[in-house]
Amino acid sequence: MGVPEAVMASAVIAIMGIMILPVPPALLDLLLSLSLTIAIVVLLIALFIERPLEFSTFPTMLLVVTLFRLSMNVASTRLILLHGADGMDAAGKVIKSFGNFVLGGNYVVGIVVFSILVLINFMVITKGSGRIAEVAAR
């Protein structure tokens, strides 16, 4: 096994550890910031490549980054459910700041934004499922 394979295997094991083990809020803040940074870098790479073969690792990277984000979702949900009564910083400062940014101090606005996001996610998942069914039918 070469170095890239070992790094990838270690990353997947670490991602599984994030899902299983409790993560402190400070580490979750760091991981959320890392996730946002990775998303921006991947977007910029995808925008500025000349040929698709220059970014041939995109499907693998997309899979690993999605798994990383899902693990952070599990970790943040665990923190919120276990320590939500401790105060607004129970899940870290990044989640609190993003919540304050989206809400804008008004819960009605937050509910409307949340409803729109749920609707968009539903439409994306429905379209993706339909496309998968079309490809599988061939």
PDB file of C-alpha atoms in Angstrom:
ATOM      1  CA  MET A   1       0.000   0.000   0.000  1.00  0.00           C
ATOM      2  CA  GLY A   2       1.406   3.372  -1.024  1.00  0.00           C
ATOM      3  CA  VAL A   3       1.353   6.639   0.861  1.00  0.00           C
ATOM      4  CA  PRO A   4      -1.778   8.071  -0.861  1.00  0.00           C
ATOM      5  CA  GLU A   5      -3.751   4.920  -0.077  1.00  0.00           C
ATOM      6  CA  ALA A   6      -2.597   4.996   3.559  1.00  0.00           C
ATOM      7  CA  VAL A   7      -3.581   8.657   3.884  1.00  0.00           C
ATOM      8  CA  MET A   8      -7.018   7.945   2.409  1.00  0.00           C
ATOM      9  CA  ALA A   9      -7.548   4.947   4.699  1.00  0.00           C
ATOM     10  CA  SER A  10      -6.485   7.025   7.717  1.00  0.00           C
ATOM     11  CA  ALA A  11      -8.859   9.813   6.693  1.00  0.00           C
ATOM     12  CA  VAL A  12     -11.802   7.421   6.404  1.00  0.00           C
ATOM     13  CA  ILE A  13     -10.981   5.898   9.814  1.00  0.00           C
ATOM     14  CA  ALA A  14     -10.760   9.395  11.337  1.00  0.00           C
ATOM     15  CA  ILE A  15     -14.106  10.314   9.768  1.00  0.00           C
ATOM     16  CA  MET A  16     -15.682   7.202  11.285  1.00  0.00           C
ATOM     17  CA  GLY A  17     -14.143   8.179  14.627  1.00  0.00           C
ATOM     18  CA  ILE A  18     -15.828  11.580  14.409  1.00  0.00           C
ATOM     19  CA  MET A  19     -19.163   9.793  13.980  1.00  0.00           C
ATOM     20  CA  ILE A  20     -18.657   7.404  16.889  1.00  0.00           C
ATOM     21  CA  LEU A  21     -16.644   9.314  19.504  1.00  0.00           C
ATOM     22  CA  PRO A  22     -17.825  12.475  21.272  1.00  0.00           C
ATOM     23  CA  VAL A  23     -16.233  15.592  19.780  1.00  0.00           C
ATOM     24  CA  PRO A  24     -15.554  18.679  21.908  1.00  0.00           C
ATOM     25  CA  PRO A  25     -17.117  21.933  20.632  1.00  0.00           C
ATOM     26  CA  ALA A  26     -13.724  23.541  19.906  1.00  0.00           C
ATOM     27  CA  LEU A  27     -12.702  20.613  17.688  1.00  0.00           C
ATOM     28  CA  LEU A  28     -16.088  20.694  15.956  1.00  0.00           C
ATOM     29  CA  ASP A  29     -15.552  24.400  15.209  1.00  0.00           C
ATOM     30  CA  LEU A  30     -12.172  23.565  13.683  1.00  0.00           C
ATOM     31  CA  LEU A  31     -13.620  20.717  11.610  1.00  0.00           C
ATOM     32  CA  LEU A  32     -16.516  22.856  10.354  1.00  0.00           C
ATOM     33  CA  SER A  33     -14.051  25.561   9.313  1.00  0.00           C
ATOM     34  CA  LEU A  34     -11.926  22.921   7.571  1.00  0.00           C
ATOM     35  CA  SER A  35     -15.005  21.635   5.742  1.00  0.00           C
ATOM     36  CA  LEU A  36     -15.884  25.113   4.503  1.00  0.00           C
ATOM     37  CA  THR A  37     -12.299  25.661   3.363  1.00  0.00           C
ATOM     38  CA  ILE A  38     -12.239  22.348   1.500  1.00  0.00           C
ATOM     39  CA  ALA A  39     -15.542  23.216  -0.199  1.00  0.00           C
ATOM     40  CA  ILE A  40     -14.178  26.557  -1.407  1.00  0.00           C
ATOM     41  CA  VAL A  41     -10.942  24.973  -2.666  1.00  0.00           C
ATOM     42  CA  VAL A  42     -12.801  22.210  -4.542  1.00  0.00           C
ATOM     43  CA  LEU A  43     -15.144  24.776  -6.105  1.00  0.00           C
ATOM     44  CA  LEU A  44     -12.238  26.937  -7.250  1.00  0.00           C
ATOM     45  CA  ILE A  45     -10.375  23.942  -8.670  1.00  0.00           C
ATOM     46  CA  ALA A  46     -13.492  22.823 -10.548  1.00  0.00           C
ATOM     47  CA  LEU A  47     -13.986  26.322 -11.954  1.00  0.00           C
ATOM     48  CA  PHE A  48     -10.436  26.881 -13.141  1.00  0.00           C
ATOM     49  CA  ILE A  49      -9.388  23.555 -14.654  1.00  0.00           C
ATOM     50  CA  GLU A  50      -8.886  23.463 -18.405  1.00  0.00           C
ATOM     51  CA  ARG A  51      -9.704  19.783 -18.989  1.00  0.00           C
ATOM     52  CA  PRO A  52     -11.724  17.326 -16.900  1.00  0.00           C
ATOM     53  CA  LEU A  53      -8.769  14.939 -16.637  1.00  0.00           C
ATOM     54  CA  GLU A  54      -6.863  17.547 -14.613  1.00  0.00           C
ATOM     55  CA  PHE A  55      -9.238  16.845 -11.729  1.00  0.00           C
ATOM     56  CA  SER A  56      -9.724  13.102 -12.165  1.00  0.00           C
ATOM     57  CA  THR A  57      -9.888  12.555  -8.395  1.00  0.00           C
ATOM     58  CA  PHE A  58     -13.094  14.602  -8.158  1.00  0.00           C
ATOM     59  CA  PRO A  59     -15.530  11.672  -7.653  1.00  0.00           C
ATOM     60  CA  THR A  60     -13.394  10.151  -4.889  1.00  0.00           C
ATOM     61  CA  MET A  61     -12.865  13.526  -3.253  1.00  0.00           C
ATOM     62  CA  LEU A  62     -16.579  14.265  -3.438  1.00  0.00           C
ATOM     63  CA  LEU A  63     -17.376  10.948  -1.749  1.00  0.00           C
ATOM     64  CA  VAL A  64     -14.860  11.484   1.080  1.00  0.00           C
ATOM     65  CA  VAL A  65     -15.898  15.110   1.645  1.00  0.00           C
ATOM     66  CA  THR A  66     -19.566  14.069   1.765  1.00  0.00           C
ATOM     67  CA  LEU A  67     -18.726  11.390   4.327  1.00  0.00           C
ATOM     68  CA  PHE A  68     -16.761  14.004   6.308  1.00  0.00           C
ATOM     69  CA  ARG A  69     -19.725  16.387   6.310  1.00  0.00           C
ATOM     70  CA  LEU A  70     -22.115  13.632   7.364  1.00  0.00           C
ATOM     71  CA  SER A  71     -19.826  12.752  10.263  1.00  0.00           C
ATOM     72  CA  MET A  72     -19.770  16.387  11.366  1.00  0.00           C
ATOM     73  CA  ASN A  73     -23.558  16.464  11.104  1.00  0.00           C
ATOM     74  CA  VAL A  74     -23.768  13.461  13.442  1.00  0.00           C
ATOM     75  CA  ALA A  75     -21.235  15.003  15.853  1.00  0.00           C
ATOM     76  CA  SER A  76     -22.974  18.385  15.942  1.00  0.00           C
ATOM     77  CA  THR A  77     -26.402  16.792  16.392  1.00  0.00           C
ATOM     78  CA  ARG A  78     -25.029  14.754  19.291  1.00  0.00           C
ATOM     79  CA  LEU A  79     -23.617  17.897  20.927  1.00  0.00           C
ATOM     80  CA  ILE A  80     -26.859  19.814  20.475  1.00  0.00           C
ATOM     81  CA  LEU A  81     -29.032  17.017  21.845  1.00  0.00           C
ATOM     82  CA  LEU A  82     -26.754  16.171  24.787  1.00  0.00           C
ATOM     83  CA  HIS A  83     -25.622  19.658  25.800  1.00  0.00           C
ATOM     84  CA  GLY A  84     -28.240  21.994  24.335  1.00  0.00           C
ATOM     85  CA  ALA A  85     -29.493  22.927  27.797  1.00  0.00           C
ATOM     86  CA  ASP A  86     -26.009  24.211  28.723  1.00  0.00           C
ATOM     87  CA  GLY A  87     -26.420  27.323  26.600  1.00  0.00           C
ATOM     88  CA  MET A  88     -26.020  28.698  23.107  1.00  0.00           C
ATOM     89  CA  ASP A  89     -22.357  27.640  22.812  1.00  0.00           C
ATOM     90  CA  ALA A  90     -23.081  23.952  23.481  1.00  0.00           C
ATOM     91  CA  ALA A  91     -22.310  22.951  19.885  1.00  0.00           C
ATOM     92  CA  GLY A  92     -19.538  25.467  19.297  1.00  0.00           C
ATOM     93  CA  LYS A  93     -19.246  29.019  18.139  1.00  0.00           C
ATOM     94  CA  VAL A  94     -19.488  28.283  14.397  1.00  0.00           C
ATOM     95  CA  ILE A  95     -22.965  26.754  14.687  1.00  0.00           C
ATOM     96  CA  LYS A  96     -24.099  29.547  17.000  1.00  0.00           C
ATOM     97  CA  SER A  97     -22.767  32.234  14.631  1.00  0.00           C
ATOM     98  CA  PHE A  98     -24.360  30.629  11.582  1.00  0.00           C
ATOM     99  CA  GLY A  99     -27.670  30.293  13.420  1.00  0.00           C
ATOM    100  CA  ASN A 100     -27.587  33.960  14.416  1.00  0.00           C
ATOM    101  CA  PHE A 101     -26.704  34.928  10.837  1.00  0.00           C
ATOM    102  CA  VAL A 102     -29.559  32.923   9.303  1.00  0.00           C
ATOM    103  CA  LEU A 103     -32.145  33.927  11.902  1.00  0.00           C
ATOM    104  CA  GLY A 104     -31.182  37.573  11.976  1.00  0.00           C
ATOM    105  CA  GLY A 105     -32.838  37.827  15.381  1.00  0.00           C
ATOM    106  CA  ASN A 106     -36.245  36.878  13.969  1.00  0.00           C
ATOM    107  CA  TYR A 107     -37.577  33.338  14.368  1.00  0.00           C
ATOM    108  CA  VAL A 108     -40.178  33.771  11.623  1.00  0.00           C
ATOM    109  CA  VAL A 109     -37.401  34.501   9.121  1.00  0.00           C
ATOM    110  CA  GLY A 110     -35.552  31.429  10.387  1.00  0.00           C
ATOM    111  CA  ILE A 111     -38.585  29.211   9.887  1.00  0.00           C
ATOM    112  CA  VAL A 112     -39.100  30.546   6.349  1.00  0.00           C
ATOM    113  CA  VAL A 113     -35.418  30.022   5.450  1.00  0.00           C
ATOM    114  CA  PHE A 114     -35.519  26.519   6.944  1.00  0.00           C
ATOM    115  CA  SER A 115     -38.666  25.687   4.950  1.00  0.00           C
ATOM    116  CA  ILE A 116     -37.038  26.879   1.732  1.00  0.00           C
ATOM    117  CA  LEU A 117     -33.921  24.789   2.416  1.00  0.00           C
ATOM    118  CA  VAL A 118     -36.046  21.697   3.121  1.00  0.00           C
ATOM    119  CA  LEU A 119     -37.957  22.240  -0.127  1.00  0.00           C
ATOM    120  CA  ILE A 120     -34.748  22.655  -2.147  1.00  0.00           C
ATOM    121  CA  ASN A 121     -33.225  19.526  -0.591  1.00  0.00           C
ATOM    122  CA  PHE A 122     -36.392  17.575  -1.338  1.00  0.00           C
ATOM    123  CA  MET A 123     -36.348  18.682  -4.984  1.00  0.00           C
ATOM    124  CA  VAL A 124     -32.645  17.841  -5.395  1.00  0.00           C
ATOM    125  CA  ILE A 125     -33.076  14.394  -3.850  1.00  0.00           C
ATOM    126  CA  THR A 126     -36.166  13.713  -5.968  1.00  0.00           C
ATOM    127  CA  LYS A 127     -34.389  14.716  -9.190  1.00  0.00           C
ATOM    128  CA  GLY A 128     -31.322  12.677  -8.240  1.00  0.00           C
ATOM    129  CA  SER A 129     -33.408   9.610  -7.457  1.00  0.00           C
ATOM    130  CA  GLY A 130     -35.237   9.966 -10.754  1.00  0.00           C
ATOM    131  CA  ARG A 131     -31.963  10.196 -12.637  1.00  0.00           C
ATOM    132  CA  ILE A 132     -30.588   7.134 -10.859  1.00  0.00           C
ATOM    133  CA  ALA A 133     -33.745   5.210 -11.777  1.00  0.00           C
ATOM    134  CA  GLU A 134     -33.373   6.269 -15.430  1.00  0.00           C
ATOM    135  CA  VAL A 135     -29.762   5.112 -15.552  1.00  0.00           C
ATOM    136  CA  ALA A 136     -30.592   1.836 -13.799  1.00  0.00           C
ATOM    137  CA  ALA A 137     -33.414   1.161 -16.286  1.00  0.00           C
ATOM    138  CA  ARG A 138     -31.014   1.205 -19.249  1.00  0.00           C
TER     139      ARG A 138
END
